[in-house]
CSV table of C-alpha atoms in Angstrom, one decimal:
chain,number,residue,atom,x,y,z
A,1320,MET,CA,14.1,-38.8,-31.2
A,1321,ASP,CA,11.1,-39.5,-33.4
A,1322,MET,CA,8.0,-38.3,-31.6
A,1323,GLY,CA,6.0,-41.2,-33.0
A,1324,ASN,CA,8.4,-43.7,-31.4
A,1325,GLN,CA,9.1,-41.8,-28.2
A,1326,HIS,CA,10.3,-43.9,-25.3
A,1327,PRO,CA,7.6,-44.5,-22.7
A,1328,SER,CA,9.8,-43.1,-19.9
A,1329,ILE,CA,10.3,-39.8,-21.8
A,1330,SER,CA,6.5,-39.6,-22.4
A,1331,ARG,CA,5.8,-40.2,-18.7
A,1332,LEU,CA,8.3,-37.4,-17.7
A,1333,GLN,CA,6.6,-35.0,-20.1
A,1334,GLU,CA,3.2,-35.8,-18.6
A,1335,ILE,CA,4.6,-35.1,-15.1
A,1336,GLN,CA,6.2,-31.8,-16.2
A,1337,LYS,CA,2.9,-30.8,-17.7
A,1338,GLU,CA,1.2,-31.4,-14.4
A,1339,VAL,CA,3.9,-29.4,-12.6
A,1340,LYS,CA,3.6,-26.6,-15.1
A,1341,SER,CA,-0.2,-26.4,-14.5
A,1342,ILE,CA,0.3,-25.3,-10.9
A,1343,GLU,CA,3.4,-23.0,-11.5
A,1344,GLN,CA,1.4,-19.8,-11.4
A,1345,GLN,CA,-0.3,-20.9,-8.2
A,1346,VAL,CA,3.1,-21.3,-6.6
A,1347,ILE,CA,4.5,-18.0,-8.0
A,1348,GLY,CA,1.4,-16.1,-6.7
A,1349,PHE,CA,1.1,-18.0,-3.4
A,1350,SER,CA,0.7,-15.2,-0.8
A,1351,GLY,CA,0.0,-17.2,2.4
A,1352,LEU,CA,2.1,-18.8,5.1
A,1353,SER,CA,3.5,-22.3,5.5
A,1354,ASP,CA,0.6,-23.4,7.8
A,1355,ASP,CA,-2.1,-22.5,5.2
A,1356,LYS,CA,-4.1,-25.3,3.7
A,1357,ASN,CA,-3.2,-24.2,0.1
A,1358,TYR,CA,0.5,-24.3,1.0
A,1359,LYS,CA,0.2,-27.9,2.2
A,1360,LYS,CA,-1.8,-28.8,-0.9
A,1361,LEU,CA,0.8,-27.3,-3.3
A,1362,GLU,CA,3.6,-28.8,-1.3
A,1363,ARG,CA,1.9,-32.2,-1.4
A,1364,ILE,CA,1.4,-32.1,-5.2
A,1365,LEU,CA,5.0,-31.1,-5.9
A,1366,THR,CA,6.4,-33.7,-3.5
A,1367,LYS,CA,4.2,-36.4,-5.1
A,1368,GLN,CA,5.5,-35.4,-8.6
A,1369,LEU,CA,9.1,-35.6,-7.3
A,1370,PHE,CA,8.4,-39.2,-6.2
A,1371,GLU,CA,6.8,-39.9,-9.6
A,1372,ILE,CA,9.9,-38.5,-11.4
A,1373,ASP,CA,12.2,-40.6,-9.2
A,1374,SER,CA,10.3,-43.7,-10.1
A,1375,VAL,CA,10.7,-43.3,-13.8
A,1376,ASP,CA,13.1,-46.0,-15.1
A,1377,THR,CA,15.9,-44.5,-17.2
A,1378,GLU,CA,17.3,-48.0,-18.3
A,1379,GLY,CA,20.7,-46.4,-18.1
A,1380,LYS,CA,20.0,-44.3,-21.1
A,1381,GLY,CA,21.7,-40.8,-21.1
A,1382,ASP,CA,18.8,-38.9,-22.7
A,1383,ILE,CA,16.3,-40.3,-20.3
A,1384,GLN,CA,18.6,-39.6,-17.3
A,1385,GLN,CA,19.0,-35.9,-18.5
A,1386,ALA,CA,15.2,-35.6,-19.0
A,1387,ARG,CA,14.5,-36.9,-15.5
A,1388,LYS,CA,17.2,-34.6,-14.0
A,1389,ARG,CA,15.6,-31.6,-15.7
A,1390,ALA,CA,12.1,-32.6,-14.6
A,1391,ALA,CA,13.3,-33.0,-11.0
A,1392,GLN,CA,15.2,-29.6,-11.0
A,1393,GLU,CA,12.1,-27.8,-12.3
A,1394,THR,CA,9.9,-29.4,-9.6
A,1395,GLU,CA,12.5,-28.7,-6.9
A,1396,ARG,CA,12.7,-25.1,-8.1
A,1397,LEU,CA,8.9,-24.6,-7.6
A,1398,LEU,CA,9.1,-26.3,-4.1
A,1399,LYS,CA,11.8,-23.9,-3.2
A,1400,GLU,CA,9.9,-20.9,-4.5
A,1401,LEU,CA,6.8,-22.0,-2.6
A,1402,GLU,CA,8.8,-22.2,0.6
A,1403,GLN,CA,10.5,-18.8,0.0
A,1404,ASN,CA,7.1,-17.1,-0.7
A,1405,ALA,CA,5.7,-18.4,2.6
A,1406,ASN,CA,8.8,-17.5,4.7
A,1407,HIS,CA,10.0,-14.3,3.0
A,1408,PRO,CA,11.1,-11.8,5.6
A,1409,HIS,CA,8.6,-9.2,4.3
A,1410,ARG,CA,5.8,-11.7,4.3
A,1411,ILE,CA,6.6,-12.4,7.9
A,1412,GLU,CA,6.6,-8.6,8.5
A,1413,ILE,CA,3.1,-8.3,6.9
A,1414,GLN,CA,1.9,-11.1,9.2
A,1415,ASN,CA,3.4,-9.5,12.3
A,1416,ILE,CA,1.7,-6.2,11.6
A,1417,PHE,CA,-1.6,-8.1,10.9
A,1418,LYS,CA,-1.2,-9.8,14.3
A,1419,GLU,CA,-1.1,-6.3,15.9
A,1420,ALA,CA,-4.4,-5.5,14.1
A,1421,GLN,CA,-5.9,-8.7,15.5
A,1422,SER,CA,-4.8,-7.8,19.1
A,1423,LEU,CA,-6.2,-4.3,18.6
A,1424,VAL,CA,-9.6,-5.7,17.5
A,1425,GLU,CA,-9.7,-8.2,20.3
A,1426,GLU,CA,-8.8,-5.6,22.9
A,1427,LYS,CA,-10.9,-2.6,21.6
A,1428,ILE,CA,-13.6,-3.8,19.2
A,1429,VAL,CA,-14.9,-7.2,20.4
A,1430,PRO,CA,-15.7,-5.8,23.9
A,1431,PHE,CA,-17.5,-2.8,22.2
A,1432,TYR,CA,-19.9,-5.1,20.3
A,1433,ASN,CA,-20.4,-7.2,23.4
A,1434,GLY,CA,-21.9,-4.1,25.2
A,1435,GLY,CA,-18.7,-2.3,26.1
A,1436,ASN,CA,-18.0,1.4,26.0
A,1437,ARG,CA,-17.5,3.5,22.8
A,1438,VAL,CA,-14.6,2.8,20.3
A,1439,THR,CA,-11.7,4.8,21.6
A,1440,ASP,CA,-9.4,7.3,19.8
A,1441,GLU,CA,-6.6,4.8,20.6
A,1442,PHE,CA,-8.1,2.3,18.3
A,1443,GLU,CA,-8.6,4.7,15.5
A,1444,GLU,CA,-5.0,5.9,15.8
A,1445,GLY,CA,-3.7,2.3,16.1
A,1446,ILE,CA,-5.5,1.0,13.0
A,1447,GLN,CA,-4.3,4.0,11.0
A,1448,ASP,CA,-0.7,3.4,12.1
A,1449,ILE,CA,-1.1,-0.3,11.1
A,1450,ILE,CA,-2.4,0.7,7.6
A,1451,LEU,CA,0.5,3.1,7.1
A,1452,ARG,CA,3.1,0.5,8.1
A,1453,LEU,CA,1.5,-2.1,5.8
A,1454,THR,CA,1.6,0.4,3.0
A,1455,HIS,CA,5.4,0.9,3.5
A,1456,VAL,CA,6.2,-2.8,3.4
A,1457,LYS,CA,8.6,-3.4,0.5
A,1458,THR,CA,7.6,-6.0,-2.1
A,1459,GLY,CA,10.4,-5.7,-4.6
A,1460,GLY,CA,7.8,-6.2,-7.3
A,1461,LYS,CA,7.3,-9.8,-6.1
A,1462,ILE,CA,3.8,-11.0,-7.0
A,1463,SER,CA,3.3,-13.1,-3.8
A,1464,LEU,CA,4.3,-10.1,-1.6
A,1465,ARG,CA,2.2,-7.6,-3.5
A,1466,LYS,CA,-0.8,-10.0,-3.1
A,1467,ALA,CA,-0.2,-10.5,0.6
A,1468,ARG,CA,0.2,-6.8,1.3
A,1469,TYR,CA,-2.9,-6.0,-0.8
A,1470,HIS,CA,-5.1,-8.7,0.9
A,1471,THR,CA,-4.0,-7.7,4.4
A,1472,LEU,CA,-4.5,-4.0,3.7
A,1473,THR,CA,-8.0,-4.8,2.2
A,1474,LYS,CA,-9.1,-6.5,5.4
A,1475,VAL,CA,-7.6,-3.9,7.8
A,1476,CYS,CA,-9.1,-1.0,5.7
A,1477,ALA,CA,-12.4,-2.8,5.7
A,1478,VAL,CA,-12.4,-2.9,9.5
A,1479,GLN,CA,-11.5,0.8,9.6
A,1480,GLU,CA,-14.4,1.6,7.2
A,1481,ILE,CA,-16.9,-0.5,9.1
A,1482,ILE,CA,-16.0,1.3,12.4
A,1483,GLU,CA,-16.0,4.8,10.8
A,1484,ASP,CA,-19.4,4.2,9.1
A,1485,CYS,CA,-20.8,3.0,12.4
A,1486,MET,CA,-19.5,6.0,14.3
A,1487,LYS,CA,-20.7,8.5,11.7
A,1488,LYS,CA,-24.2,7.1,11.8
A,1489,GLN,CA,-26.0,8.6,14.7
A,1490,PRO,CA,-29.6,8.0,13.5
A,1491,SER,CA,-32.7,8.9,15.4
A,1492,LEU,CA,-33.3,5.2,15.4
A,1493,PRO,CA,-34.8,2.9,16.5
A,1494,LEU,CA,-38.3,4.1,16.2
A,1495,SER,CA,-40.8,3.8,18.9
A,1496,GLU,CA,-42.5,0.4,18.8
A,1497,ASP,CA,-45.9,2.2,19.4
A,1498,ALA,CA,-45.7,3.6,15.9
A,1499,HIS,CA,-46.5,0.3,14.1
A,1500,PRO,CA,-46.3,-3.4,14.9
A,1501,SER,CA,-43.5,-3.9,12.3
A,1502,VAL,CA,-41.2,-1.5,14.2
A,1503,ALA,CA,-40.6,-4.1,16.9
A,1504,LYS,CA,-39.3,-6.6,14.3
A,1505,ILE,CA,-37.2,-4.0,12.5
A,1506,ASN,CA,-35.7,-2.9,15.9
A,1507,SER,CA,-34.9,-6.6,16.6
A,1508,VAL,CA,-33.2,-7.0,13.2
A,1509,MET,CA,-31.2,-3.9,13.7
A,1510,CYS,CA,-29.8,-5.3,17.0
A,1511,GLU,CA,-28.9,-8.5,15.1
A,1512,VAL,CA,-27.2,-6.4,12.4
A,1513,ASN,CA,-25.1,-4.6,15.1
A,1514,LYS,CA,-24.0,-8.0,16.5
A,1515,ALA,CA,-23.2,-9.2,13.0
A,1516,ARG,CA,-21.1,-6.1,12.4
A,1517,GLY,CA,-18.9,-7.1,15.4
A,1518,THR,CA,-18.8,-10.7,14.2
A,1519,LEU,CA,-17.8,-9.6,10.7
A,1520,ILE,CA,-14.9,-7.5,12.0
A,1521,ALA,CA,-13.7,-10.5,14.1
A,1522,LEU,CA,-13.9,-12.7,11.0
A,1523,LEU,CA,-12.0,-10.2,8.8
A,1524,VAL,CA,-9.0,-10.2,11.1
A,1525,GLY,CA,-9.3,-13.9,12.0
A,1526,VAL,CA,-10.1,-13.7,15.7
A,1527,ASN,CA,-13.4,-15.6,15.5
A,1528,ASN,CA,-13.1,-19.3,15.2
A,1529,ASN,CA,-16.8,-20.0,15.9
A,1530,GLU,CA,-18.2,-18.4,12.8
A,1531,THR,CA,-17.7,-18.6,9.1
A,1532,CYS,CA,-18.2,-16.1,6.3
A,1533,ARG,CA,-20.7,-18.4,4.6
A,1534,HIS,CA,-22.8,-18.8,7.7
A,1535,LEU,CA,-22.8,-15.1,8.5
A,1536,SER,CA,-23.8,-14.4,4.9
A,1537,CYS,CA,-26.8,-16.7,5.3
A,1538,VAL,CA,-27.8,-15.1,8.6
A,1539,LEU,CA,-27.7,-11.6,7.0
A,1540,SER,CA,-29.6,-12.7,3.9
A,1541,GLY,CA,-32.2,-14.2,6.2
A,1542,LEU,CA,-32.5,-10.9,8.0
A,1543,ILE,CA,-33.2,-9.1,4.7
A,1544,ALA,CA,-35.8,-11.7,3.9
A,1545,ASP,CA,-37.5,-11.1,7.2
A,1546,LEU,CA,-37.5,-7.3,6.5
A,1547,ASP,CA,-38.9,-7.8,3.0
A,1548,ALA,CA,-41.8,-9.8,4.4
A,1549,LEU,CA,-43.0,-6.9,6.6
A,1550,ASP,CA,-46.1,-5.0,5.5
A,1551,VAL,CA,-45.3,-1.3,5.9
A,1552,CYS,CA,-47.5,0.1,3.1
A,1553,GLY,CA,-48.6,3.7,3.7
A,1554,HIS,CA,-46.0,4.3,6.4
A,1555,THR,CA,-43.2,6.3,4.8
A,1556,GLU,CA,-41.2,6.8,8.0
A,1557,ILE,CA,-41.2,3.1,8.8
A,1558,ARG,CA,-40.4,2.2,5.2
A,1559,ASN,CA,-37.4,4.5,5.2
A,1560,TYR,CA,-36.4,3.0,8.5
A,1561,ARG,CA,-36.5,-0.5,7.0
A,1562,ARG,CA,-34.6,0.7,3.9
A,1563,GLU,CA,-31.8,2.0,6.1
A,1564,VAL,CA,-31.4,-1.3,7.9
A,1565,VAL,CA,-31.4,-3.2,4.6
A,1566,GLU,CA,-28.7,-0.9,3.3
A,1567,ASP,CA,-26.6,-1.6,6.4
A,1568,ILE,CA,-27.0,-5.4,5.8
A,1569,ASN,CA,-26.0,-5.1,2.1
A,1570,GLN,CA,-23.0,-3.1,3.1
A,1571,LEU,CA,-21.9,-5.9,5.5
A,1572,LEU,CA,-22.5,-8.5,2.8
A,1573,LYS,CA,-20.1,-6.6,0.5
A,1574,TYR,CA,-17.3,-6.9,3.0
A,1575,LEU,CA,-18.0,-10.7,3.2
A,1576,ASP,CA,-17.0,-11.0,-0.4
A,1577,LEU,CA,-13.5,-9.9,0.4
A,1578,GLU,CA,-12.3,-13.4,1.3
A,1579,GLU,CA,-13.8,-14.9,-1.8
A,1580,GLU,CA,-12.3,-12.2,-4.1
A,1581,ALA,CA,-8.8,-12.6,-2.4
A,1582,GLY,CA,-7.8,-15.6,-4.5
A,1583,THR,CA,-9.1,-14.3,-7.9
A,1584,THR,CA,-8.7,-10.5,-8.0
A,1585,HIS,CA,-5.8,-8.8,-9.7
A,1586,ALA,CA,-6.4,-5.5,-8.0
A,1587,PHE,CA,-3.1,-6.1,-6.1
A,1588,ASP,CA,-1.3,-5.3,-9.3
A,1589,LEU,CA,-1.5,-1.5,-9.4
A,1590,ARG,CA,0.7,-1.1,-12.5
A,1591,GLN,CA,-2.4,-0.9,-14.7
A,1592,ASN,CA,-4.6,1.0,-12.2
A,1593,HIS,CA,-6.0,4.1,-13.7
A,1594,SER,CA,-5.0,6.3,-10.8
A,1595,ILE,CA,-1.5,5.0,-10.7
A,1596,LEU,CA,-1.2,5.5,-14.5
A,1597,LYS,CA,-2.3,9.1,-14.0
A,1598,ILE,CA,0.3,9.6,-11.2
A,1599,GLU,CA,3.0,8.0,-13.4
A,1600,LYS,CA,2.1,10.3,-16.3
A,1601,VAL,CA,2.5,13.4,-14.0
A,1602,LEU,CA,5.9,12.0,-12.7
A,1603,LYS,CA,7.1,11.4,-16.2
A,1604,ARG,CA,6.4,15.0,-17.2
A,1605,MET,CA,7.9,16.3,-13.9
A,1606,ARG,CA,11.2,14.4,-14.7
A,1607,GLU,CA,11.3,15.9,-18.2
A,1608,ILE,CA,10.9,19.4,-16.7
A,1609,LYS,CA,13.6,18.6,-14.1
A,1610,ASN,CA,16.1,17.4,-16.7
A,1611,GLU,CA,15.4,20.4,-18.9
A,1612,LEU,CA,16.2,22.7,-15.9
A,1613,LEU,CA,19.3,20.9,-14.7
A,1614,GLN,CA,20.8,20.6,-18.2
A,1615,ALA,CA,19.9,24.0,-19.5
A,1616,GLN,CA,22.8,26.5,-20.1
A,1617,ASN,CA,20.6,29.3,-19.0
A,1618,PRO,CA,17.9,27.8,-16.7
A,1619,SER,CA,16.6,31.1,-15.6
A,1620,GLU,CA,14.7,31.4,-18.9
A,1621,LEU,CA,12.7,28.3,-18.0
A,1622,TYR,CA,11.8,29.2,-14.4
A,1623,LEU,CA,8.4,30.9,-15.1
A,1624,SER,CA,7.1,28.4,-17.6
A,1625,SER,CA,8.4,25.4,-15.5
A,1626,LYS,CA,6.7,26.7,-12.3
A,1627,THR,CA,3.5,27.3,-14.1
A,1628,GLU,CA,3.4,23.8,-15.5
A,1629,LEU,CA,4.5,22.2,-12.3
A,1630,GLN,CA,1.6,23.9,-10.4
A,1631,GLY,CA,-0.7,22.4,-13.1
A,1632,LEU,CA,0.7,19.0,-12.3
A,1633,ILE,CA,-0.1,19.5,-8.6
A,1634,GLY,CA,-3.6,20.2,-9.7
A,1635,GLU,CA,-3.7,17.0,-11.7
A,1636,LEU,CA,-2.5,15.0,-8.7
A,1637,ASP,CA,-5.3,16.6,-6.5
A,1638,GLU,CA,-7.8,15.1,-9.0
A,1639,VAL,CA,-6.4,11.5,-8.7
A,1640,THR,CA,-9.0,9.1,-7.3
A,1641,LEU,CA,-7.7,7.3,-4.3
A,1642,GLU,CA,-10.2,4.4,-4.5
A,1643,LYS,CA,-9.8,4.0,-0.7
A,1644,ASN,CA,-6.5,2.4,-1.4
A,1645,PRO,CA,-3.7,3.5,0.9
A,1646,CYS,CA,-1.0,2.5,-1.6
A,1647,ILE,CA,-2.5,4.9,-4.2
A,1648,ARG,CA,-2.7,7.5,-1.5
A,1649,GLU,CA,0.9,7.0,-0.6
A,1650,ALA,CA,1.9,7.1,-4.3
A,1651,ARG,CA,0.1,10.4,-4.7
A,1652,ARG,CA,1.7,11.8,-1.6
A,1653,ARG,CA,5.1,11.0,-2.9
A,1654,ALA,CA,4.4,12.4,-6.3
A,1655,VAL,CA,3.2,15.7,-4.7
A,1656,ILE,CA,6.5,15.9,-2.8
A,1657,GLU,CA,8.5,15.2,-6.0
A,1658,VAL,CA,6.7,18.1,-7.8
A,1659,GLN,CA,6.7,20.4,-4.9
A,1660,THR,CA,10.5,19.9,-4.3
A,1661,LEU,CA,11.2,20.9,-7.8
A,1662,ILE,CA,9.1,24.1,-7.4
A,1663,THR,CA,11.0,24.9,-4.2
A,1664,TYR,CA,14.3,24.4,-6.1
A,1665,ILE,CA,13.2,26.9,-8.7
A,1666,ASP,CA,11.9,29.4,-6.0
A,1667,LEU,CA,15.3,29.3,-4.3
A,1668,LYS,CA,17.2,29.7,-7.6
A,1669,GLU,CA,15.1,32.7,-8.4
A,1670,ALA,CA,15.6,34.2,-5.0
A,1671,LEU,CA,19.4,33.7,-5.2
A,1672,GLU,CA,19.6,35.4,-8.6
A,1673,LYS,CA,17.5,38.4,-7.5
A,1674,ARG,CA,19.8,38.7,-4.5
A,1675,LYS,CA,22.8,39.2,-6.8
A,1676,LEU,CA,21.2,42.4,-8.0
A,1677,LEU,CA,21.0,43.9,-4.5
A,1678,VAL,CA,23.9,46.2,-3.4
A,1679,CYS,CA,22.6,47.4,0.0
A,1680,GLU,CA,24.4,46.7,3.2
A,1681,GLU,CA,23.1,43.8,5.3
A,1682,HIS,CA,23.6,42.2,8.7
A,1683,PRO,CA,26.6,39.7,8.7
A,1684,SER,CA,24.4,36.9,10.1
A,1685,HIS,CA,21.8,37.4,7.4
A,1686,LYS,CA,24.5,37.3,4.8
A,1687,ALA,CA,25.8,34.1,6.3
A,1688,VAL,CA,22.3,32.5,6.1
A,1689,TRP,CA,22.1,33.4,2.4
A,1690,HIS,CA,25.5,31.9,1.8
A,1691,ILE,CA,24.3,28.6,3.3
A,1692,LEU,CA,21.1,28.8,1.2
A,1693,GLY,CA,23.4,29.1,-1.9
A,1694,ASN,CA,25.1,25.8,-0.8
A,1695,LEU,CA,21.7,24.2,-0.2
A,1696,SER,CA,20.6,25.1,-3.7
A,1697,GLU,CA,23.6,23.3,-5.2
A,1698,ILE,CA,23.1,20.3,-3.0
A,1699,GLN,CA,19.4,20.2,-3.8
A,1700,GLY,CA,20.2,20.1,-7.5
A,1701,GLU,CA,22.3,17.0,-6.8
A,1702,VAL,CA,19.6,15.4,-4.7
A,1703,LEU,CA,17.1,16.0,-7.5
A,1704,SER,CA,19.4,14.0,-9.8
A,1705,PHE,CA,20.2,11.3,-7.3
A,1706,ASP,CA,18.9,7.8,-8.2
A,1707,GLY,CA,20.2,5.2,-5.8
A,1708,ASN,CA,19.7,3.7,-2.4
A,1709,ARG,CA,21.0,4.3,1.1
A,1710,THR,CA,24.0,2.1,0.7
A,1711,ASP,CA,25.4,4.3,-2.2
A,1712,LYS,CA,28.4,6.4,-1.5
A,1713,ASN,CA,26.7,9.4,-3.1
A,1714,TYR,CA,23.8,9.1,-0.7
A,1715,ILE,CA,26.2,9.1,2.3
A,1716,ARG,CA,28.0,12.1,0.8
A,1717,LEU,CA,24.8,14.1,0.2
A,1718,GLU,CA,23.6,13.3,3.7
A,1719,GLU,CA,26.8,14.5,5.2
A,1720,LEU,CA,26.7,17.7,3.1
A,1721,LEU,CA,23.2,18.5,4.3
A,1722,THR,CA,24.1,17.7,7.9
A,1723,LYS,CA,27.0,20.2,7.6
A,1724,GLN,CA,24.7,22.9,6.4
A,1725,LEU,CA,22.4,22.3,9.3
A,1726,LEU,CA,25.3,22.6,11.7
A,1727,ALA,CA,26.5,25.8,9.9
A,1728,LEU,CA,23.0,27.3,10.3
A,1729,ASP,CA,23.0,26.3,14.0
A,1730,ALA,CA,26.2,28.2,14.4
A,1731,VAL,CA,24.8,31.5,12.9
A,1732,ASP,CA,24.1,34.0,15.7
A,1733,PRO,CA,21.1,36.3,14.7
A,1734,GLN,CA,22.2,38.7,17.4
A,1735,GLY,CA,18.6,39.7,18.0
A,1736,GLU,CA,17.8,40.4,14.3
A,1737,GLU,CA,14.3,39.2,13.7
A,1738,LYS,CA,14.8,39.2,9.9
A,1739,CYS,CA,17.9,37.0,10.4
A,1740,LYS,CA,16.0,34.7,12.8
A,1741,ALA,CA,13.2,34.2,10.2
A,1742,ALA,CA,15.7,33.6,7.4
A,1743,ARG,CA,17.6,31.0,9.5
A,1744,LYS,CA,14.4,29.2,10.5
A,1745,GLN,CA,13.4,28.9,6.8
A,1746,ALA,CA,16.8,27.7,5.8
A,1747,VAL,CA,16.8,25.0,8.5
A,1748,LYS,CA,13.3,23.9,7.3
A,1749,LEU,CA,14.6,23.8,3.7
A,1750,ALA,CA,17.6,21.7,4.7
A,1751,GLN,CA,15.4,19.3,6.7
A,1752,ASN,CA,13.0,19.0,3.7
A,1753,ILE,CA,15.9,18.2,1.4
A,1754,LEU,CA,17.1,15.5,3.8
A,1755,SER,CA,13.6,14.0,4.0
A,1756,TYR,CA,13.3,14.1,0.2
A,1757,LEU,CA,16.7,12.3,-0.1
A,1758,ASP,CA,15.4,9.6,2.2
A,1759,LEU,CA,12.1,9.3,0.2
A,1760,LYS,CA,14.1,8.9,-3.1
A,1761,SER,CA,16.3,6.2,-1.6
A,1762,ASP,CA,13.8,4.1,0.4
A,1763,GLU,CA,13.0,1.8,-2.5
A,1764,TRP,CA,9.3,2.0,-1.9
A,1765,GLU,CA,7.0,0.7,-4.6
A,1766,TYR,CA,3.3,0.2,-4.9
């Protein structure tokens, strides 16, 4: 059809499609729930466009009917994606874990800032467990889930940081009000800051409906203005006291920016994160070394150089900056396990080859343990090459083989031989580590 003489109905459909296209990325990246304001807004816009599409008169013309059908299908696809994002099982999992954080704060933290006793170890352990579980929520690379996990982790980690900073600071403050007239005002502001800290924590986890981030920001900014207005010239101790309180307020204001940044930041996408790129570089080299070892006709010639380089890779991982991000911490932990497992594999291979050179008599039980270690070495080589999930037949086979070796070790009777007891204990630990490594390789975790 000549674009200059395009039918008005086609032109109208193109306008609608352009409007729908303009919010597509918002739909794809929507990380909230179905009761969020933004969800209802996007749903309303898309539904309105569907009505607009339906109202376009096709005049019985096939090309217009097809254009209207395509426009409706595209709009319906986005509506469906919006609904799936909000109701995805892993999004619900993130929300349920977050609700546990809310309950923990209501039970342990709100009373503390209302004059209760100290923050308990139970809270610290509980919040750490919540962070760990959030870190392990699978996103499958889906943008909406990665954003939801990142934003939830950011809030919970902020709560943890605020509490830890508060607990670490045991200043010799407040100063005596007899020192200077300004001290009374600074002490008063410090009490307000402590209340604001509790309010901020409640806001971060959504358990305070009587306050807003904007209002709290205004309150804190006002406190800084009050402190700036004080005349403390010539009183170094009081000036330092005021500076400490101002630093506390600025730290709280930084956390208030989290909600504002949530909709614009791309920090949830760790693929281009410097620390993750460094970890990936280490893992790439580790896999190259692993493949060289497993494919070599005479791998023993590579043992020394490979171990030396792998130890260097461990050192590189130790230098990775965690950026207070539990996902980066988990990525590094896994990478360390990957490298360390390959080092252990080489160590066992070397020990088995050295053993072949021994001709002395040994206890039958000790000999039995070494036989099982030989089996474990072969299985470990297969586990190192495994690249699947827990539904794969090969995973089940490897798991069964490792379980059999553990049962075989359990059946070994050391007969009081300390050397045999120690060898069996090490072999059991190795088998369990290989099992754990197999689980780690197959759990489909991603950052």
